[in-house]
Amino acid sequence: MSYKPADKIQDLQYFGEFGGVNPSISDASTYTFLSAKTMFDTFEGNADGCYLYARHSTPSNLYLGEALAAMEGTETANVTASGMGAITPVLLQLCGANDHIVSSRTIYGGTYAFLKNFTPKLGIATTFVDITKLDVVEAAITKNTKILYCESVSNPLLEVADIKGLSALAKKHHVQLVVDNTFSPLSISPAKLGADIVIHSLTKFINGASDTVGGVVCGSKEFINDLRNVNDGAAMLLGATMDSLRASSVLKNMRTLHIRIKQHSNNAIFLADKFQSDGLKTVYPGLATHPSHHLFKKMMNTEYGFGGMLTIDVGSLDKANALMELMQQKNLGYLAVSLGFYKTLFSAPGSSTSSEIPEEEQKEMGLSDGLIRFSIGLDNDIERTYILMKNCMKEVGVL
């Protein structure tokens, strides 16, 4: 039977302190103890259900974490103040000096910069590989490798990771498979396909309002407890704590995630089909021409489609910029980074979200100057949107 992530969210029912249909927000940074012994036990990690200090956890953050763990099918989860605030503690919790990571070469620019420029200072090395080639991935694993790291659908090239295949490699070599699922919530459930740890930037589709940043780590109770440990937990000690008010806001937005993802996907496949028919070099996992189309189909929870992200290549940065500026003037969306908003967002990743990746490496992975990344919005009349976009393309000489 196929996994139904939206059902797991819907089945969670919380009551507020006064019987409210939303859980009460815990507006406190520190929590009181009725006995000194309980406080001691909590610092030792032995007092379940007791709150210590908001950097460690809050009721509001635990409600949101529980909903995200239910969605991904993991034992529990820990929410953080940003997507990078989820990614970096996971990597540092699992790796120390002389350890090694095998990572997809096409990942979010911030993650790439952390692995390429920051972790070497701590003695952690990373090998970047084409994640779609399992033989290349396996060849990169050494005796010091602790993590296989990838994105379900990569930023910005939309390469699709074979999570089952990577999971088999991870188990064979006794390493942890860590998957960033930011681009494909509900559509793909990495933990159900064998991922050990699933990460999201909540900033994007899950929150969906472009009004906050947040992150989450979904995994086993043992690993999440390790992250929160007051003595050596990377999440606890690095301090990327989500605010309780923000946690409650994201939890409310999660309730419409299934509706939004379906509409993002429906609109994206419509535009991808049209753009490809117009002769534009279009990349979208829902197109039969996508090299991993059948892999995505095998992994996906079908009703949520292939996601809201697509790219087109218009040949040059000048043309890309002219097109994006004109589309913004015509109210078709915003020239802005990030994704998952109700309006379409577009950017040229080579000079924005992936600018941390050196030019020669961008070329090697196929990230061209003229590439435009679209996060397709929730437009009600997507045919009208297409006609207006096509007119913009004709005006700037893309078509």
Short mmCIF file of C-alpha atoms in Angstrom, two decimals:
data_model
loop_
_atom_site.label_atom_id
_atom_site.label_comp_id
_atom_site.label_asym_id
_atom_site.label_seq_id
_atom_site.Cartn_x
_atom_site.Cartn_y
_atom_site.Cartn_z
CA MET A 1 0.00 0.00 0.00
CA SER A 2 1.34 3.45 -0.87
CA TYR A 3 2.35 5.84 1.91
CA LYS A 4 -0.14 8.64 2.64
CA PRO A 5 1.85 11.48 4.27
CA ALA A 6 -1.04 13.99 4.28
CA ASP A 7 -3.21 11.52 6.24
CA LYS A 8 -0.51 11.41 8.93
CA ILE A 9 -0.66 15.20 9.30
CA GLN A 10 -4.48 15.25 9.27
CA ASP A 11 -4.71 12.58 11.98
CA LEU A 12 -2.74 14.69 14.46
CA GLN A 13 -5.19 16.48 16.73
CA TYR A 14 -3.93 18.90 19.36
CA PHE A 15 -5.98 20.82 21.92
CA GLY A 16 -4.89 24.16 23.30
CA GLU A 17 -4.64 24.79 27.02
CA PHE A 18 -8.17 26.23 27.13
CA GLY A 19 -9.70 23.81 24.63
CA GLY A 20 -8.58 25.79 21.58
CA VAL A 21 -8.42 24.03 18.22
CA ASN A 22 -4.78 25.18 17.91
CA PRO A 23 -2.21 24.21 20.53
CA SER A 24 -1.39 27.02 22.95
CA ILE A 25 1.85 28.87 22.20
CA SER A 26 4.48 28.59 24.89
CA ASP A 27 5.69 32.20 25.21
CA ALA A 28 8.60 31.52 27.52
CA SER A 29 12.36 31.19 27.23
CA THR A 30 12.82 29.22 30.45
CA TYR A 31 10.70 26.75 32.42
CA THR A 32 10.20 26.23 36.13
CA PHE A 33 10.78 23.07 38.17
CA LEU A 34 8.85 22.02 41.24
CA SER A 35 11.92 20.28 42.66
CA ALA A 36 15.67 20.75 42.38
CA LYS A 37 16.04 16.99 41.80
CA THR A 38 13.91 17.20 38.61
CA MET A 39 16.08 20.02 37.29
CA PHE A 40 19.20 17.90 37.92
CA ASP A 41 17.60 14.90 36.18
CA THR A 42 16.67 17.04 33.18
CA PHE A 43 20.26 18.24 32.75
CA GLU A 44 21.31 14.60 32.89
CA GLY A 45 18.80 13.82 30.14
CA ASN A 46 16.55 11.65 32.31
CA ALA A 47 13.35 13.68 32.78
CA ASP A 48 10.96 13.02 29.91
CA GLY A 49 8.20 15.58 29.49
CA CYS A 50 9.99 18.33 31.40
CA TYR A 51 10.98 21.56 29.68
CA LEU A 52 14.27 23.12 30.61
CA TYR A 53 15.14 26.08 28.39
CA ALA A 54 13.84 27.18 24.98
CA ARG A 55 17.14 26.51 23.21
CA HIS A 56 16.67 22.85 24.16
CA SER A 57 12.98 22.55 23.32
CA THR A 58 9.56 24.12 23.79
CA PRO A 59 6.03 22.68 23.65
CA SER A 60 5.35 24.66 20.44
CA ASN A 61 8.48 23.31 18.76
CA LEU A 62 7.65 19.76 19.81
CA TYR A 63 4.14 20.02 18.31
CA LEU A 64 5.61 21.10 14.97
CA GLY A 65 8.35 18.45 15.15
CA GLU A 66 5.75 15.75 15.82
CA ALA A 67 3.74 16.80 12.73
CA LEU A 68 6.85 16.80 10.51
CA ALA A 69 7.98 13.40 11.83
CA ALA A 70 4.48 12.04 11.09
CA MET A 71 4.67 13.42 7.55
CA GLU A 72 8.08 11.86 6.88
CA GLY A 73 7.39 8.63 8.77
CA THR A 74 10.27 8.95 11.25
CA GLU A 75 10.22 8.39 15.01
CA THR A 76 10.63 12.07 15.86
CA ALA A 77 12.04 15.38 14.65
CA ASN A 78 13.82 18.53 15.82
CA VAL A 79 12.93 21.94 14.39
CA THR A 80 15.52 24.68 13.93
CA ALA A 81 15.75 28.39 13.11
CA SER A 82 16.69 27.84 9.44
CA GLY A 83 17.36 25.13 6.88
CA MET A 84 21.12 25.55 7.34
CA GLY A 85 20.46 25.38 11.10
CA ALA A 86 19.18 21.84 10.46
CA ILE A 87 21.84 20.74 7.95
CA THR A 88 24.99 21.86 9.77
CA PRO A 89 24.29 20.22 13.17
CA VAL A 90 23.49 16.90 11.47
CA LEU A 91 26.82 16.89 9.61
CA LEU A 92 28.78 17.96 12.69
CA GLN A 93 27.00 15.46 14.95
CA LEU A 94 27.94 12.57 12.68
CA CYS A 95 31.45 13.69 11.67
CA GLY A 96 34.65 14.77 13.41
CA ALA A 97 38.27 15.33 12.44
CA ASN A 98 39.55 12.92 9.75
CA ASP A 99 36.03 11.82 8.81
CA HIS A 100 34.74 11.92 5.24
CA ILE A 101 31.46 12.76 3.48
CA VAL A 102 30.33 11.72 0.00
CA SER A 103 27.94 14.37 -1.31
CA SER A 104 25.98 15.04 -4.44
CA ARG A 105 27.71 17.74 -6.48
CA THR A 106 24.39 19.49 -7.20
CA ILE A 107 23.14 20.74 -3.85
CA TYR A 108 22.01 24.02 -2.35
CA GLY A 109 24.79 26.63 -2.53
CA GLY A 110 24.88 27.11 1.25
CA THR A 111 25.32 23.38 1.87
CA TYR A 112 28.02 23.23 -0.82
CA ALA A 113 29.86 26.18 0.75
CA PHE A 114 29.68 24.57 4.21
CA LEU A 115 31.13 21.28 2.93
CA LYS A 116 33.67 22.84 0.57
CA ASN A 117 34.92 25.81 2.62
CA PHE A 118 34.00 25.39 6.28
CA THR A 119 34.22 21.72 7.32
CA PRO A 120 37.83 21.31 6.04
CA LYS A 121 38.83 23.68 8.86
CA LEU A 122 37.52 20.99 11.22
CA GLY A 123 39.37 18.19 9.42
CA ILE A 124 36.27 16.88 7.63
CA ALA A 125 36.74 16.14 3.91
CA THR A 126 34.02 15.88 1.26
CA THR A 127 34.04 14.21 -2.16
CA PHE A 128 31.44 15.66 -4.56
CA VAL A 129 30.03 13.16 -7.04
CA ASP A 130 27.34 12.73 -9.68
CA ILE A 131 24.70 11.27 -7.35
CA THR A 132 22.81 9.70 -10.27
CA LYS A 133 25.68 7.22 -10.87
CA LEU A 134 25.68 4.65 -8.08
CA ASP A 135 28.99 3.12 -9.19
CA VAL A 136 30.67 6.54 -8.93
CA VAL A 137 29.10 7.08 -5.50
CA GLU A 138 30.32 3.72 -4.23
CA ALA A 139 33.83 4.27 -5.60
CA ALA A 140 34.06 7.50 -3.56
CA ILE A 141 33.31 5.79 -0.22
CA THR A 142 36.38 5.26 1.99
CA LYS A 143 36.97 3.66 5.38
CA ASN A 144 36.56 7.14 6.92
CA THR A 145 33.23 7.92 5.23
CA LYS A 146 30.42 8.59 7.70
CA ILE A 147 27.71 10.20 5.51
CA LEU A 148 26.16 9.90 2.07
CA TYR A 149 24.49 13.27 1.47
CA CYS A 150 22.04 14.22 -1.28
CA GLU A 151 18.86 16.09 -2.13
CA SER A 152 15.81 14.11 -3.31
CA VAL A 153 15.51 16.57 -6.17
CA SER A 154 18.63 18.67 -6.50
CA ASN A 155 18.99 22.43 -6.41
CA PRO A 156 19.01 23.83 -9.07
CA LEU A 157 19.48 21.17 -11.78
CA LEU A 158 16.58 18.97 -10.62
CA GLU A 159 18.62 15.77 -10.67
CA VAL A 160 16.77 12.96 -8.89
CA ALA A 161 18.52 10.76 -6.34
CA ASP A 162 17.87 7.00 -6.33
CA ILE A 163 17.17 6.90 -2.61
CA LYS A 164 16.60 3.12 -2.47
CA GLY A 165 19.86 2.50 -4.34
CA LEU A 166 21.78 4.96 -2.13
CA SER A 167 20.25 3.39 0.98
CA ALA A 168 21.53 -0.03 -0.08
CA LEU A 169 25.04 1.43 -0.52
CA ALA A 170 24.83 3.21 2.86
CA LYS A 171 23.85 0.01 4.63
CA LYS A 172 26.54 -2.00 2.84
CA HIS A 173 29.27 0.44 3.92
CA HIS A 174 27.78 1.27 7.36
CA VAL A 175 27.30 4.98 6.67
CA GLN A 176 24.31 7.26 7.26
CA LEU A 177 22.18 8.37 4.30
CA VAL A 178 21.13 11.99 4.87
CA VAL A 179 18.55 13.37 2.41
CA ASP A 180 17.44 16.98 2.01
CA ASN A 181 13.80 16.75 0.87
CA THR A 182 13.10 20.50 0.62
CA PHE A 183 12.08 20.41 -3.07
CA SER A 184 9.68 17.47 -2.76
CA PRO A 185 7.65 17.35 0.48
CA LEU A 186 4.75 14.85 0.25
CA SER A 187 5.78 13.89 -3.31
CA ILE A 188 8.74 11.84 -2.03
CA SER A 189 9.09 10.20 1.40
CA PRO A 190 12.83 9.47 1.75
CA ALA A 191 12.61 7.67 5.11
CA LYS A 192 10.18 5.19 3.57
CA LEU A 193 12.75 4.57 0.81
CA GLY A 194 15.60 3.92 3.24
CA ALA A 195 17.04 7.33 4.24
CA ASP A 196 18.34 7.47 7.82
CA ILE A 197 17.83 11.21 8.30
CA VAL A 198 15.55 13.59 6.38
CA ILE A 199 16.08 17.35 6.40
CA HIS A 200 13.89 20.21 5.18
CA SER A 201 14.19 23.93 4.91
CA LEU A 202 10.75 24.79 6.30
CA THR A 203 11.23 28.23 4.75
CA LYS A 204 10.14 26.85 1.39
CA PHE A 205 7.08 24.74 0.48
CA ILE A 206 6.21 23.52 3.98
CA ASN A 207 5.63 27.01 5.37
CA GLY A 208 4.67 28.33 1.94
CA ALA A 209 4.25 32.01 2.85
CA SER A 210 7.80 33.38 2.40
CA ASP A 211 7.47 35.04 5.81
CA THR A 212 9.85 33.02 7.94
CA VAL A 213 12.95 30.82 7.88
CA GLY A 214 13.04 27.44 9.57
CA GLY A 215 14.41 23.92 9.32
CA VAL A 216 13.79 20.40 10.58
CA VAL A 217 15.73 17.19 11.11
CA CYS A 218 13.57 14.03 11.00
CA GLY A 219 15.13 10.82 12.31
CA SER A 220 15.29 8.24 15.07
CA LYS A 221 14.65 9.14 18.71
CA GLU A 222 18.21 8.17 19.50
CA PHE A 223 19.70 10.53 16.91
CA ILE A 224 17.39 13.46 17.72
CA ASN A 225 18.16 13.03 21.44
CA ASP A 226 21.86 13.08 20.56
CA LEU A 227 21.35 16.37 18.66
CA ARG A 228 19.58 17.90 21.68
CA ASN A 229 22.00 16.60 24.31
CA VAL A 230 23.08 19.45 26.60
CA ASN A 231 26.66 18.18 26.79
CA ASP A 232 27.57 17.31 23.21
CA GLY A 233 24.49 17.78 21.01
CA ALA A 234 25.26 19.86 17.91
CA ALA A 235 21.74 21.33 17.66
CA MET A 236 21.76 22.28 21.35
CA LEU A 237 25.28 23.73 21.36
CA LEU A 238 25.19 25.54 18.00
CA GLY A 239 21.97 27.21 19.10
CA ALA A 240 19.87 27.51 15.91
CA THR A 241 16.59 27.49 17.86
CA MET A 242 13.21 28.14 16.28
CA ASP A 243 11.03 30.70 18.00
CA SER A 244 7.78 29.30 19.47
CA LEU A 245 5.58 31.85 17.65
CA ARG A 246 7.16 30.85 14.33
CA ALA A 247 6.74 27.15 15.10
CA SER A 248 3.02 27.64 15.70
CA SER A 249 2.72 29.62 12.45
CA VAL A 250 4.46 26.91 10.38
CA LEU A 251 2.27 24.22 11.97
CA LYS A 252 -0.88 26.08 10.86
CA ASN A 253 0.49 26.41 7.31
CA MET A 254 1.30 22.68 7.17
CA ARG A 255 -2.43 21.92 7.20
CA THR A 256 -2.80 23.22 3.64
CA LEU A 257 0.45 21.69 2.35
CA HIS A 258 -1.29 18.84 0.47
CA ILE A 259 -3.57 21.28 -1.37
CA ARG A 260 -0.69 23.61 -2.23
CA ILE A 261 1.69 20.89 -3.43
CA LYS A 262 -0.95 19.49 -5.79
CA GLN A 263 -1.55 22.94 -7.30
CA HIS A 264 2.20 23.74 -7.56
CA SER A 265 2.69 20.42 -9.37
CA ASN A 266 -0.32 20.81 -11.68
CA ASN A 267 0.80 24.29 -12.71
CA ALA A 268 4.45 23.23 -13.15
CA ILE A 269 3.68 20.26 -15.43
CA PHE A 270 1.39 22.46 -17.56
CA LEU A 271 4.11 25.10 -18.05
CA ALA A 272 6.90 22.54 -18.54
CA ASP A 273 4.91 20.85 -21.34
CA LYS A 274 4.22 24.18 -23.04
CA PHE A 275 7.79 25.48 -22.71
CA GLN A 276 9.21 22.24 -24.12
CA SER A 277 6.74 22.34 -27.04
CA ASP A 278 7.89 25.90 -27.74
CA GLY A 279 11.44 24.58 -28.20
CA LEU A 280 12.86 25.82 -24.91
CA LYS A 281 15.42 23.63 -23.14
CA THR A 282 13.19 22.65 -20.23
CA VAL A 283 14.04 20.47 -17.22
CA TYR A 284 11.20 19.11 -15.09
CA PRO A 285 11.01 15.61 -13.54
CA GLY A 286 7.45 15.20 -14.80
CA LEU A 287 8.55 15.36 -18.46
CA ALA A 288 9.28 12.03 -20.15
CA THR A 289 12.48 13.67 -21.48
CA HIS A 290 13.88 14.06 -17.95
CA PRO A 291 16.64 11.43 -17.50
CA SER A 292 15.22 10.40 -14.11
CA HIS A 293 11.51 10.64 -14.97
CA HIS A 294 10.87 6.91 -14.43
CA LEU A 295 12.93 6.84 -11.22
CA PHE A 296 10.87 9.71 -9.79
CA LYS A 297 7.66 7.91 -10.81
CA LYS A 298 8.80 4.77 -8.95
CA MET A 299 9.57 6.73 -5.77
CA MET A 300 6.71 9.23 -5.70
CA ASN A 301 3.47 9.41 -3.75
CA THR A 302 1.52 9.79 -6.99
CA GLU A 303 -1.25 12.23 -6.03
CA TYR A 304 1.21 15.05 -5.25
CA GLY A 305 2.81 15.15 -8.69
CA PHE A 306 6.37 16.02 -9.64
CA GLY A 307 6.73 19.21 -7.63
CA GLY A 308 6.70 22.91 -8.32
CA MET A 309 10.28 23.44 -9.55
CA LEU A 310 11.36 23.68 -13.20
CA THR A 311 14.21 25.24 -15.15
CA ILE A 312 14.59 26.65 -18.63
CA ASP A 313 17.80 27.66 -20.37
CA VAL A 314 17.50 30.86 -22.41
CA GLY A 315 21.11 30.88 -23.62
CA SER A 316 22.69 33.81 -21.78
CA LEU A 317 22.59 35.67 -18.47
CA ASP A 318 21.60 38.91 -20.25
CA LYS A 319 18.54 37.25 -21.78
CA ALA A 320 17.69 35.55 -18.50
CA ASN A 321 17.84 38.85 -16.61
CA ALA A 322 15.81 40.70 -19.26
CA LEU A 323 13.11 38.01 -19.20
CA MET A 324 12.91 37.88 -15.41
CA GLU A 325 12.72 41.68 -15.12
CA LEU A 326 9.92 41.84 -17.70
CA MET A 327 7.96 38.99 -16.07
CA GLN A 328 8.18 40.83 -12.75
CA GLN A 329 6.96 44.08 -14.38
CA LYS A 330 3.98 42.15 -15.80
CA ASN A 331 3.08 40.83 -12.28
CA LEU A 332 3.85 37.21 -13.25
CA GLY A 333 6.01 36.70 -10.20
CA TYR A 334 9.06 37.99 -8.39
CA LEU A 335 12.73 38.09 -9.29
CA ALA A 336 13.70 36.55 -5.97
CA VAL A 337 15.51 33.58 -4.47
CA SER A 338 13.78 30.87 -2.43
CA LEU A 339 10.73 28.82 -3.38
CA GLY A 340 7.29 27.60 -2.34
CA PHE A 341 5.53 31.00 -2.37
CA TYR A 342 1.98 31.48 -3.70
CA LYS A 343 3.40 33.63 -6.51
CA THR A 344 5.97 32.31 -8.96
CA LEU A 345 9.58 33.11 -8.02
CA PHE A 346 12.42 33.10 -10.55
CA SER A 347 16.18 33.54 -10.37
CA ALA A 348 19.35 32.74 -12.29
CA PRO A 349 21.02 30.25 -9.89
CA GLY A 350 24.53 30.66 -11.32
CA SER A 351 24.63 34.23 -10.05
CA SER A 352 22.41 33.77 -6.98
CA THR A 353 21.52 30.63 -5.00
CA SER A 354 24.44 28.62 -6.42
CA SER A 355 26.95 31.49 -6.64
CA GLU A 356 29.05 29.80 -3.92
CA ILE A 357 29.96 27.12 -6.48
CA PRO A 358 33.02 28.20 -8.55
CA GLU A 359 32.33 28.95 -12.23
CA GLU A 360 34.39 26.06 -13.58
CA GLU A 361 32.49 23.62 -11.33
CA GLN A 362 29.16 25.14 -12.40
CA LYS A 363 30.12 24.44 -16.03
CA GLU A 364 31.21 20.89 -15.20
CA MET A 365 27.85 20.07 -13.61
CA GLY A 366 25.87 21.70 -16.42
CA LEU A 367 24.80 24.88 -14.61
CA SER A 368 24.81 27.42 -17.44
CA ASP A 369 24.62 31.24 -17.35
CA GLY A 370 21.24 31.27 -19.08
CA LEU A 371 19.53 28.88 -16.67
CA ILE A 372 16.42 30.26 -14.96
CA ARG A 373 15.01 28.39 -11.97
CA PHE A 374 11.25 28.75 -11.49
CA SER A 375 9.30 28.00 -8.34
CA ILE A 376 5.84 27.85 -9.89
CA GLY A 377 3.08 29.53 -7.91
CA LEU A 378 -0.54 28.69 -7.14
CA ASP A 379 -2.04 30.58 -10.11
CA ASN A 380 -5.69 29.69 -10.61
CA ASP A 381 -5.58 30.20 -14.41
CA ILE A 382 -2.24 28.73 -15.45
CA GLU A 383 -3.12 28.97 -19.16
CA ARG A 384 -3.38 32.76 -18.81
CA THR A 385 -0.02 32.77 -17.01
CA TYR A 386 1.56 30.79 -19.85
CA ILE A 387 0.27 33.17 -22.53
CA LEU A 388 1.63 36.18 -20.62
CA MET A 389 5.00 34.46 -20.06
CA LYS A 390 5.24 33.53 -23.74
CA ASN A 391 4.58 37.14 -24.72
CA CYS A 392 7.43 38.22 -22.43
CA MET A 393 9.71 35.61 -24.02
CA LYS A 394 8.88 36.92 -27.50
CA GLU A 395 9.48 40.51 -26.41
CA VAL A 396 13.02 39.83 -25.13
CA GLY A 397 13.94 37.48 -27.99
CA VAL A 398 13.94 34.20 -26.07
CA LEU A 399 11.29 32.84 -28.46
#
